[in-house]
Every structure is written in structure tokens, then in C-alpha cells.
PDB file of C-alpha atoms in Angstrom:
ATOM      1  CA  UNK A   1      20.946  -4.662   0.859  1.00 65.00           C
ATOM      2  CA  UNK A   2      17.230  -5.046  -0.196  1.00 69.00           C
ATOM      3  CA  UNK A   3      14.886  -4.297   2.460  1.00 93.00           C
ATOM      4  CA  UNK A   4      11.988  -6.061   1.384  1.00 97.00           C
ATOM      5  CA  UNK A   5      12.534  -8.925  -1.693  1.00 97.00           C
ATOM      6  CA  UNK A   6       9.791 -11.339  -3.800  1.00 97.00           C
ATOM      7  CA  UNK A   7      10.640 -13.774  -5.967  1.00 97.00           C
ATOM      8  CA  UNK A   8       9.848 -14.237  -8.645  1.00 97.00           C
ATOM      9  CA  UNK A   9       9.349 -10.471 -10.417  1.00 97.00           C
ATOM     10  CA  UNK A  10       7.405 -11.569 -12.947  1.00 97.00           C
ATOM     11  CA  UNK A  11       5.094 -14.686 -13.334  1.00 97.00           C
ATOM     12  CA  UNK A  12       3.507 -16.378 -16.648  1.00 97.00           C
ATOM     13  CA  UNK A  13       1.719 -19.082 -15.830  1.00 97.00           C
ATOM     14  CA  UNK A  14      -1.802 -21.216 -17.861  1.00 97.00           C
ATOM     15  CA  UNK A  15      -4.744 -21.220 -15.649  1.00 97.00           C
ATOM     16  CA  UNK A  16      -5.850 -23.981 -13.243  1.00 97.00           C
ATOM     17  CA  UNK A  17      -1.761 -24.137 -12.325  1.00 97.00           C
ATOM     18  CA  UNK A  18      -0.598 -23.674  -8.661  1.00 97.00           C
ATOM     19  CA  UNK A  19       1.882 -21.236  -8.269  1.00 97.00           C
ATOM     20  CA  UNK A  20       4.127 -19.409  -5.216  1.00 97.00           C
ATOM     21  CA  UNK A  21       5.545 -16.370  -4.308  1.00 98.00           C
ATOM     22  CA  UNK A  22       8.311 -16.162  -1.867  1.00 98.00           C
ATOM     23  CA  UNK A  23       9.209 -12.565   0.566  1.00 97.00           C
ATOM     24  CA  UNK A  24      11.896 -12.075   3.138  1.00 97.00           C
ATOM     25  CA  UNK A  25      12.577  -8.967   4.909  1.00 97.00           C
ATOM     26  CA  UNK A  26      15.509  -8.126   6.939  1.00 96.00           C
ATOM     27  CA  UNK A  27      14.437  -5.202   8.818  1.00 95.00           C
ATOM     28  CA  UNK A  28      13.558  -7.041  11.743  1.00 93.00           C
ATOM     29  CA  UNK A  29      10.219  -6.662  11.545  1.00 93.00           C
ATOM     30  CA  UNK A  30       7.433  -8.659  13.117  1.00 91.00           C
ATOM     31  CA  UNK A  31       5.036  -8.462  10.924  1.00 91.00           C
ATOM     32  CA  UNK A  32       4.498  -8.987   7.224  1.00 93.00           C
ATOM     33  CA  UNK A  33       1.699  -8.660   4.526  1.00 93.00           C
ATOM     34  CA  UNK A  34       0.396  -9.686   1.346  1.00 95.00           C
ATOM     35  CA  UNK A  35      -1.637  -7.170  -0.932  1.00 95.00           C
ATOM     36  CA  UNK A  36      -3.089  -7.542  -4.193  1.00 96.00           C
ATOM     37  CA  UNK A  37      -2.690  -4.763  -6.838  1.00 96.00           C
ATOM     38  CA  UNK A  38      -5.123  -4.922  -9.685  1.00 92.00           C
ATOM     39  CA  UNK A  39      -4.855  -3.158 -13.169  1.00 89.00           C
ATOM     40  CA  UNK A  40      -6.537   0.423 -11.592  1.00 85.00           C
ATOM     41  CA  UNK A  41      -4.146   0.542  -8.801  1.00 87.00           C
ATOM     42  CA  UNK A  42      -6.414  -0.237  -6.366  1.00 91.00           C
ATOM     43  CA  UNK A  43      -4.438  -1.833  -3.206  1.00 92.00           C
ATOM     44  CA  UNK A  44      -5.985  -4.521  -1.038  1.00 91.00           C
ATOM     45  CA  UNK A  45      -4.948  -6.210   2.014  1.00 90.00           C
ATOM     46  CA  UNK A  46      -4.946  -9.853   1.808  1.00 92.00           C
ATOM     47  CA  UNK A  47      -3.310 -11.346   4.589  1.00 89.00           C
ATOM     48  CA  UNK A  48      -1.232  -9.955   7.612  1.00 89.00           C
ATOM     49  CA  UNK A  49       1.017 -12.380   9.667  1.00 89.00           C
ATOM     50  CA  UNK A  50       2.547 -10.606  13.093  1.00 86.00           C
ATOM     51  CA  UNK A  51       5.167 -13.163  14.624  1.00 84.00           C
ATOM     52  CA  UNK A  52       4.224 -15.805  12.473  1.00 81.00           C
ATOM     53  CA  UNK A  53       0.453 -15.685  13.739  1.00 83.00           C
ATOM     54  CA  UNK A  54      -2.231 -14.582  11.327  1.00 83.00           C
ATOM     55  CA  UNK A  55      -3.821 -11.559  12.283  1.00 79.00           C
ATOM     56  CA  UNK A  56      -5.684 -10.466   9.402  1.00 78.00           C
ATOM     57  CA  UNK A  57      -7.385 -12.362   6.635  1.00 77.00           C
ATOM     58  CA  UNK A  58      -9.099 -10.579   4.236  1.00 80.00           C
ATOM     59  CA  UNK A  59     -12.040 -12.234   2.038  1.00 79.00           C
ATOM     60  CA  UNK A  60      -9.870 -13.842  -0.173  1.00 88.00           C
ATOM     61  CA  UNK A  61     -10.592 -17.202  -1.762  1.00 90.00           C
ATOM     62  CA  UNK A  62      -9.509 -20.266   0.087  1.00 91.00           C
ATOM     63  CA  UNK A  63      -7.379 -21.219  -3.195  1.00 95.00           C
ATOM     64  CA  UNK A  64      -4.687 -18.408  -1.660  1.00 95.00           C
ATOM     65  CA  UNK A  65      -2.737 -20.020   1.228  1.00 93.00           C
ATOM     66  CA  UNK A  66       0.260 -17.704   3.314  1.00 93.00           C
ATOM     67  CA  UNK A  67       2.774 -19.698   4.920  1.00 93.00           C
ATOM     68  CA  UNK A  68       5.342 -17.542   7.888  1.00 93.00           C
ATOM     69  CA  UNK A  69       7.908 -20.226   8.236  1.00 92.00           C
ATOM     70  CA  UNK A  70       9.215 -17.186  10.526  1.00 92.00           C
ATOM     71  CA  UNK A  71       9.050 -13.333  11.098  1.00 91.00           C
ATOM     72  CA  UNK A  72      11.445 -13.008   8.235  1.00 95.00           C
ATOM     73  CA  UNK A  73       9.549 -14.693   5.315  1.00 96.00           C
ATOM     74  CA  UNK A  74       5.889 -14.789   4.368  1.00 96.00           C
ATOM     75  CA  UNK A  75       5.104 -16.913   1.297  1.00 96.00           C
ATOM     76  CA  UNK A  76       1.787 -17.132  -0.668  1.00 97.00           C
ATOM     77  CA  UNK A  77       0.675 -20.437  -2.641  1.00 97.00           C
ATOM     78  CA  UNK A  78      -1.955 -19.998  -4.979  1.00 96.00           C
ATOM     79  CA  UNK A  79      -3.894 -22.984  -6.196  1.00 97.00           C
ATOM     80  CA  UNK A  80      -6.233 -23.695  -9.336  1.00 97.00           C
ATOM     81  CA  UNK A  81      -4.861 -20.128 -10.619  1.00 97.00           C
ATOM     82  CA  UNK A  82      -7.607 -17.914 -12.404  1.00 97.00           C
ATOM     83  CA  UNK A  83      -7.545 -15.400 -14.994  1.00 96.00           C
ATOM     84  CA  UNK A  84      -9.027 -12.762 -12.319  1.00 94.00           C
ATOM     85  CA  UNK A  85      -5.772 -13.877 -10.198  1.00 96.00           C
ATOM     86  CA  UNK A  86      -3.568 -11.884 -12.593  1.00 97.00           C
ATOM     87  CA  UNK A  87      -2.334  -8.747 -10.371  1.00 97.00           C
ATOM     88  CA  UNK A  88       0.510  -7.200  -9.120  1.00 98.00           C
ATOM     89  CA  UNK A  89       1.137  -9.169  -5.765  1.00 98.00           C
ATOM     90  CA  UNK A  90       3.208  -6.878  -3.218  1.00 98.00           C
ATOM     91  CA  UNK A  91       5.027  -8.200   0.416  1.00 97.00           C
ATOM     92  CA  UNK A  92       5.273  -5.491   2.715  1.00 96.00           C
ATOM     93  CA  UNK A  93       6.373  -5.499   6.713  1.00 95.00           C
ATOM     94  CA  UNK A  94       6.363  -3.008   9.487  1.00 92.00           C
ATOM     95  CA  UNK A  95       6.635  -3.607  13.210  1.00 87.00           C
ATOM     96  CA  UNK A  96       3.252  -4.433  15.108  1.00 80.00           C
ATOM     97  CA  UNK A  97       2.461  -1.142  17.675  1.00 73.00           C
ATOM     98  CA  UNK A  98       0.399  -1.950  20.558  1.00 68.00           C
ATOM     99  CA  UNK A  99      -0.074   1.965  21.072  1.00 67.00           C
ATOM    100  CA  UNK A 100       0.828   5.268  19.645  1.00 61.00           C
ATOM    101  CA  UNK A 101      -0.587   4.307  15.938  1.00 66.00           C
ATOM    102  CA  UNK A 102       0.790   2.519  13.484  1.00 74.00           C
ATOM    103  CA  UNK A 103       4.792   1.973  11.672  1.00 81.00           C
ATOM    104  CA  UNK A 104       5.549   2.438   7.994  1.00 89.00           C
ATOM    105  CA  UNK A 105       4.781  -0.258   5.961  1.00 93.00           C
ATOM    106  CA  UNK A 106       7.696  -1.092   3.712  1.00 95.00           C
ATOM    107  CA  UNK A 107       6.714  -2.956   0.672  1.00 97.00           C
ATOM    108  CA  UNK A 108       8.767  -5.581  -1.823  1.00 97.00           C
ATOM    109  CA  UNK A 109       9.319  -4.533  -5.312  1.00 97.00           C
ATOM    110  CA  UNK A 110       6.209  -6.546  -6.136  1.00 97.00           C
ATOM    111  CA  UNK A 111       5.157  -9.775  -8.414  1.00 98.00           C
ATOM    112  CA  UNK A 112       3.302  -9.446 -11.723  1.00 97.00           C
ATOM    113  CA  UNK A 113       1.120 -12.377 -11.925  1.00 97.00           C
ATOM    114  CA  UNK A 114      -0.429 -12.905 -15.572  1.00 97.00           C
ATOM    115  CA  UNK A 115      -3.009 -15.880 -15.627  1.00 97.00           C
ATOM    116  CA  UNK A 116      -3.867 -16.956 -19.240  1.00 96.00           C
TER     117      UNK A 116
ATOM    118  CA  UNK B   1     -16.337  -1.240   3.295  1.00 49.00           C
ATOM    119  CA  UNK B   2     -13.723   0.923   2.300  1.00 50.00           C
ATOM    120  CA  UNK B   3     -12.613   3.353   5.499  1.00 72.00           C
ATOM    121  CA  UNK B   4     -10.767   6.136   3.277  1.00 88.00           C
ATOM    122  CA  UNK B   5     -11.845   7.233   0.097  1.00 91.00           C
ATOM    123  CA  UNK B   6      -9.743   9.434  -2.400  1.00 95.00           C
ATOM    124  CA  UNK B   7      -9.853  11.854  -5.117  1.00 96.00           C
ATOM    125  CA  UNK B   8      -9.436  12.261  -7.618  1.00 97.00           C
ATOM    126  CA  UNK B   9      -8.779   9.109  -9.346  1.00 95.00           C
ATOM    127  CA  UNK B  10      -6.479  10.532 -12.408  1.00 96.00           C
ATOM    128  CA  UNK B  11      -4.977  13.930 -12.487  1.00 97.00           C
ATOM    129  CA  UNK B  12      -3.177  15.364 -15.321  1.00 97.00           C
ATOM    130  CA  UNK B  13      -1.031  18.429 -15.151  1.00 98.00           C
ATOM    131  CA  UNK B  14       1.460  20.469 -16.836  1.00 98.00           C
ATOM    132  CA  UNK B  15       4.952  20.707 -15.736  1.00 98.00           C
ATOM    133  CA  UNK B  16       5.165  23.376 -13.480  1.00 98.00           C
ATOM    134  CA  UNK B  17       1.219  23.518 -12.144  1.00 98.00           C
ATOM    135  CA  UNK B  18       0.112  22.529  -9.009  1.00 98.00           C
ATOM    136  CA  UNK B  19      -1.324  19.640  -7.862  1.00 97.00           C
ATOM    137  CA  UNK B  20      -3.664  18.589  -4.661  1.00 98.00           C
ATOM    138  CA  UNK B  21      -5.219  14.582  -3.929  1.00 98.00           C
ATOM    139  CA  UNK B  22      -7.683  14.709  -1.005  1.00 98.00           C
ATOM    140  CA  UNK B  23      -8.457  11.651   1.167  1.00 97.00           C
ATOM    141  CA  UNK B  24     -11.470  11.647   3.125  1.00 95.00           C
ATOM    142  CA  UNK B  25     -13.007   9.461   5.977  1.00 91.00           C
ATOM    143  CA  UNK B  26     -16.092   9.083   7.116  1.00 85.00           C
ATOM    144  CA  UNK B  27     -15.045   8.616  11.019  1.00 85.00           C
ATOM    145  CA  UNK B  28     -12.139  10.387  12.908  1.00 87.00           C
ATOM    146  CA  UNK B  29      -8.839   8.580  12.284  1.00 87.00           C
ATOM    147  CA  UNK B  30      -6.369   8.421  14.659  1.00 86.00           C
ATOM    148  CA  UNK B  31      -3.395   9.195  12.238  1.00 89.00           C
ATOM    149  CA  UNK B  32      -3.259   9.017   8.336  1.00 92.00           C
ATOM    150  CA  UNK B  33      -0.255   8.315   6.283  1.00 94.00           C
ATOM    151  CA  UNK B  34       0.972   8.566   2.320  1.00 97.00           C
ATOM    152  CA  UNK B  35       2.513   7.022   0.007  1.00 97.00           C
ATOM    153  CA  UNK B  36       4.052   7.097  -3.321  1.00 98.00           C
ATOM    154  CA  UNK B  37       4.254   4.602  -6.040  1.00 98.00           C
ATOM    155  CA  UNK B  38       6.275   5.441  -9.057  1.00 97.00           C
ATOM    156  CA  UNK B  39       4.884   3.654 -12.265  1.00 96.00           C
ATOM    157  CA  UNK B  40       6.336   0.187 -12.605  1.00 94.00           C
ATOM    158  CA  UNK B  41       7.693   0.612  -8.998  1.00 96.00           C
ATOM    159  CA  UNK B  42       6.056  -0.316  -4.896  1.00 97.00           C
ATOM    160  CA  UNK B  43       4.723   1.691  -2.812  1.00 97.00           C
ATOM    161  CA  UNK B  44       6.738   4.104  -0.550  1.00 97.00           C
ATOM    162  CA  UNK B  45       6.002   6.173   2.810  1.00 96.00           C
ATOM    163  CA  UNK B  46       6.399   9.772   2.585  1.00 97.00           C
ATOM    164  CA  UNK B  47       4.597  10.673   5.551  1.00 96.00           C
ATOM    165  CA  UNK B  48       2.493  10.214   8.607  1.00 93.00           C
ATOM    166  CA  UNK B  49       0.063  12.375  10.333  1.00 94.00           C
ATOM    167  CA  UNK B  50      -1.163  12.563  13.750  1.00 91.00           C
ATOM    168  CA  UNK B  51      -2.307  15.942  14.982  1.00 93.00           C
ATOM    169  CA  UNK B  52      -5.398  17.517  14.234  1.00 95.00           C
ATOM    170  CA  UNK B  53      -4.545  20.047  12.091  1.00 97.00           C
ATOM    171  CA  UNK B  54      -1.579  19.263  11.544  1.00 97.00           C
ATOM    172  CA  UNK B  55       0.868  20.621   8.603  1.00 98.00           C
ATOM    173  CA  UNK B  56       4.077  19.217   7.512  1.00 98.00           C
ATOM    174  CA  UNK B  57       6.011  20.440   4.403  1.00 97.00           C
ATOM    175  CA  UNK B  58       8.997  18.050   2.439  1.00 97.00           C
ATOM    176  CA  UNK B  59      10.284  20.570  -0.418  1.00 97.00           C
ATOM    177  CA  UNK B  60       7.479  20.878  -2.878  1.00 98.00           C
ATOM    178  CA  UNK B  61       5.032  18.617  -1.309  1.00 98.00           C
ATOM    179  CA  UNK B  62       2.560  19.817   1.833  1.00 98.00           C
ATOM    180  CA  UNK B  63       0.377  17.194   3.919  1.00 98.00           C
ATOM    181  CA  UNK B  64      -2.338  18.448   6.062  1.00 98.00           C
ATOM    182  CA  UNK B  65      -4.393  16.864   8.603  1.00 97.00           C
ATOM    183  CA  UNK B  66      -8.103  17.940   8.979  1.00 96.00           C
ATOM    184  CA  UNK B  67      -9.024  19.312  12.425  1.00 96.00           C
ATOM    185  CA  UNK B  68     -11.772  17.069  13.033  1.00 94.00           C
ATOM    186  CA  UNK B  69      -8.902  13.905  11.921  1.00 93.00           C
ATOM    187  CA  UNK B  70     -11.394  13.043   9.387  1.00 93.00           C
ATOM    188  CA  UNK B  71      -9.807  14.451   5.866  1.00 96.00           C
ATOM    189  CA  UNK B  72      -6.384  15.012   5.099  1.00 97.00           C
ATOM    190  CA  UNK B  73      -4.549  16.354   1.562  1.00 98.00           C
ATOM    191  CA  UNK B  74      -1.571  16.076  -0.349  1.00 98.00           C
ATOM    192  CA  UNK B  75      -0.496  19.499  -2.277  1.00 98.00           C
ATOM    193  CA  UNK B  76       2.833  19.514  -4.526  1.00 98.00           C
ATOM    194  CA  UNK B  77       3.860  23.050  -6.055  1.00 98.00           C
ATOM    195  CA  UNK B  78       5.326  23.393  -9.345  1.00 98.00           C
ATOM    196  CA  UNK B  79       5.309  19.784 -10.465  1.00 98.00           C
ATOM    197  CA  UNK B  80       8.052  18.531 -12.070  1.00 98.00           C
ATOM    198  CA  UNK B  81       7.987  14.725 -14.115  1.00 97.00           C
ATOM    199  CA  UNK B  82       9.843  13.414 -11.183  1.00 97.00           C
ATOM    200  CA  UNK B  83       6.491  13.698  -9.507  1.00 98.00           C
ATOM    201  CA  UNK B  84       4.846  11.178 -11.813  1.00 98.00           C
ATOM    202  CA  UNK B  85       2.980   8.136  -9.836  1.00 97.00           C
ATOM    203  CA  UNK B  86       0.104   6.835  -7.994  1.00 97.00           C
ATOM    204  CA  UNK B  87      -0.115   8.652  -4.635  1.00 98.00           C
ATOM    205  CA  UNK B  88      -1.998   7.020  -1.511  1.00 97.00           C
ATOM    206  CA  UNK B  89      -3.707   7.527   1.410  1.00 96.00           C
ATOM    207  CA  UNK B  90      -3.665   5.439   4.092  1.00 93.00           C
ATOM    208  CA  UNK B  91      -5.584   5.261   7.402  1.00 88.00           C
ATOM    209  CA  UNK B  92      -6.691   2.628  10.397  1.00 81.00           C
ATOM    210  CA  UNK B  93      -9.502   0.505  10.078  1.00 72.00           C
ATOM    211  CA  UNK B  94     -12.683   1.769  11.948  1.00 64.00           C
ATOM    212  CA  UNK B  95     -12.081   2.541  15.786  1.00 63.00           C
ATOM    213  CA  UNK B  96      -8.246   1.332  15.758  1.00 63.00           C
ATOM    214  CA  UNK B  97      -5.271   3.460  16.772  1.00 57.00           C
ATOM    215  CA  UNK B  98      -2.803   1.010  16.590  1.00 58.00           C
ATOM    216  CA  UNK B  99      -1.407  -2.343  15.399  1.00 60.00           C
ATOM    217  CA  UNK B 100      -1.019  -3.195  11.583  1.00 65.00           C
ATOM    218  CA  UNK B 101      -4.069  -2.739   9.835  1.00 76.00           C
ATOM    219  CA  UNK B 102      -4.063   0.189   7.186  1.00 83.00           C
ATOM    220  CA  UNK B 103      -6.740   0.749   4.746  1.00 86.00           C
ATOM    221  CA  UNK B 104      -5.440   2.233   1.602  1.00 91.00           C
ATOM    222  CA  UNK B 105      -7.715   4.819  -0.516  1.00 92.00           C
ATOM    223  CA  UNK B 106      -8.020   3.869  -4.330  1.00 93.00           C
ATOM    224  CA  UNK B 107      -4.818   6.329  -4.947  1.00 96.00           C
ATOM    225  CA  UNK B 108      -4.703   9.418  -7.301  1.00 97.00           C
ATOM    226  CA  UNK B 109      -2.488   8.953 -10.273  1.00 97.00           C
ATOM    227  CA  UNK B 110      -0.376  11.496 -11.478  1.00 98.00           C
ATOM    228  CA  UNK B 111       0.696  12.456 -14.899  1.00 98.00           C
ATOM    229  CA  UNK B 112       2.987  15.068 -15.685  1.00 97.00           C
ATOM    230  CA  UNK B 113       2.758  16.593 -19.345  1.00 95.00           C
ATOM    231  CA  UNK B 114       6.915  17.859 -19.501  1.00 93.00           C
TER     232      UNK B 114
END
């Protein structure tokens, strides 16, 4: 069974479009993530949800909207898409420590987003 | 700004060389872990680090933790093309030792001439 899984894998889509991107995780995690991958790799934190709370929110533009129906799922909308939107999106979860550092994050098998 | 930074960005190497990314921090982290991403594939753990000084060895690959928490390194012997990928750091955000907020260095990719 899949740990972590996004739909959809890939994602072609014109600009100025609004788009989603749906994650569940059955690890029985409480908390889940949304980074952005760009074309050098570089991984950045976007949003964080821990029990369907928001806990972090990165600067990302307003036109990117999470939704945590529950602990399970964690779903990003993206509005007016742009052509600098075009990334690898990845879902990842982990369990929320209070103390004693921090769990593995376990991450989806990703979303390739191509604005054009 | 970015809490872990990480070098070097590209490394090529011939099958059977060596192979060492270094992630360094500004401030003492609490714990540091890694990752691996094969090409086309997600990120994966490999490993955490909590100890000052600490060394841990899977197979080939070595992680070691800076004394003063504020550096660690990744070191695989004789590489092999399985090896191929991005590797990453990843530490705490300034002053945190817990919770869910990981910074992720810019990762070193790995090539792997067979």
C-alpha cells in the first residue's frame, strides 16, 4: 500500500487556469506538508498542516490555498496559475514531536506542474 | 534565510571513487537528518543525527555529526550508479528542537560516470 499518494502525477495546464492537487497518507500521521521543487532541486516548504491546523505558512502567494479536510489528506488549489508556478509539487507527512527533535518526513511521489 | 547550506551543488564521479556532500549551519542544530532523491523519484530519509559527534555507518555510506552540532557530512565509498541522485540535508529552523519544521539545504547532486 502507498504510504504517501498525489494525484495527479503529472499536470499540463495554460496559464491564468486554477488547478488542484490532492494527497492522502495512511501512516497515521498528524501532520502533512506541501513543498515546492523547482528545476535546480532546490526544496521549499510551503505549507505545514498538524491536525488539520496550519502551522506553517511560508511566503507563498495568496493564489496557493491548502485545504486539511482531515489529518489524512492535505490538498493544494492553485489559482490564476503562472508560468513561474511550474515545479515539482511534493506532499509529505510525519508525526508532530513536542520534544526529543523531529520524525522522518515521508514524502508523495510528487506532481509535475508545467504552466504554459 | 536559509538555516543549512550545502556543498557542493553538482558532483561528478567515476564508478568506484568516493564521494563526500557537507552541510553546514551557521547556529548549533539540535539534530540533522538526510535524504535521498533518486532522479525522477521523492525524497527519502536515510538518516538522522543527534549526538555531537556522532558517526553512523549504512554499508557504503558514513554520516557524521560535527562536535559543535553545527556541520555534518555525508561520505559514500566506492560509488556505484545505484548511488545516482540529489542528496539532502536537513535541519530545524533557528532555536527549535522539535515539532515539524525542517529546513532543507539546496542538495548535492550526484552523477555516477559507470
Amino acid at each position: 500500500d502507498t504510504a504517501v499518494s498525489q494525484t495527479p502525477k503529472y499536470l499540463v495546464t495554460q496559464m491564468g487556469n486554477d488547478k488542484s492537487i490532492k494527497c492522502e497518507q495512511n501512516l497515521g500521521h498528524d501532520t502533512m506538508y506541501w513543498y515546492k521543487q523547482d528545476s535546480k532541486k532546490f526544496l521549499k516548504i510551503m505549507f505545514s498542516y498538524n491536525n488539520k491546523e496550519l502551522i506553517i505558512n511560508e511566503t507563498v502567494p495568496n493564489r496557493f490555498s491548502p485545504k486539511s479536510p482531515d489529518k489524512a489528506h492535505l490538498n493544494l488549489h492553485i489559482n490564476s496559475l503562472e508560468l513561474g508556478d511550474s515545479a515539482v509539487y511534493f506532499c509529505a507527512s510525519s508525526h508532530y514531536r513536542t520534544s526529543g527533535g523531529f520524525d522522518t518526513q515521508y514524502f508523495g511521489p510528487g506532481t509535475r506542474l508545467t504552466v504554459l | 534565510g536559509q538555516q543549512v547550506m550545502q556543498i557542493p551543488q553538482y558532483q561528478h564521479v567515476q564508478e568506484g571513487e568516493d564521494f563526500t556532500t557537507y552541510c553546514n549551519s551557521s547556529t548549533t542544530l539540535s539534530n540533522i537528518q538526510w535524504y535521498k532523491q533518486r532522479p525522477g523519484g521523492h525524497p527519502v530519509f536515510l538518516i538522522q543525527l543527534v549526538k555531537s559527534g556522532e558517526v553512523k555507518k549504512q554499508k557504503r555510506l558514513t554520516f557524521q555529526f560535527g562536535e559543535a552540532k553545527k556541520n555534518s557530512s555525508l561520505h559514500i565509498t566506492a560509488t556505484q550508479t545505484t548511488d545516482v541522485g540529489t542528496y539532502f540535508c536537513a535541519g530545524p529552523r533557528r532555536g527549535e528542537t522539535s515539532g515539524s519544521r525542517l529546513t532543507f539545504g539546496e542538495g548535492t547532486q550526484l552523477t555516477v560516470n559507470p
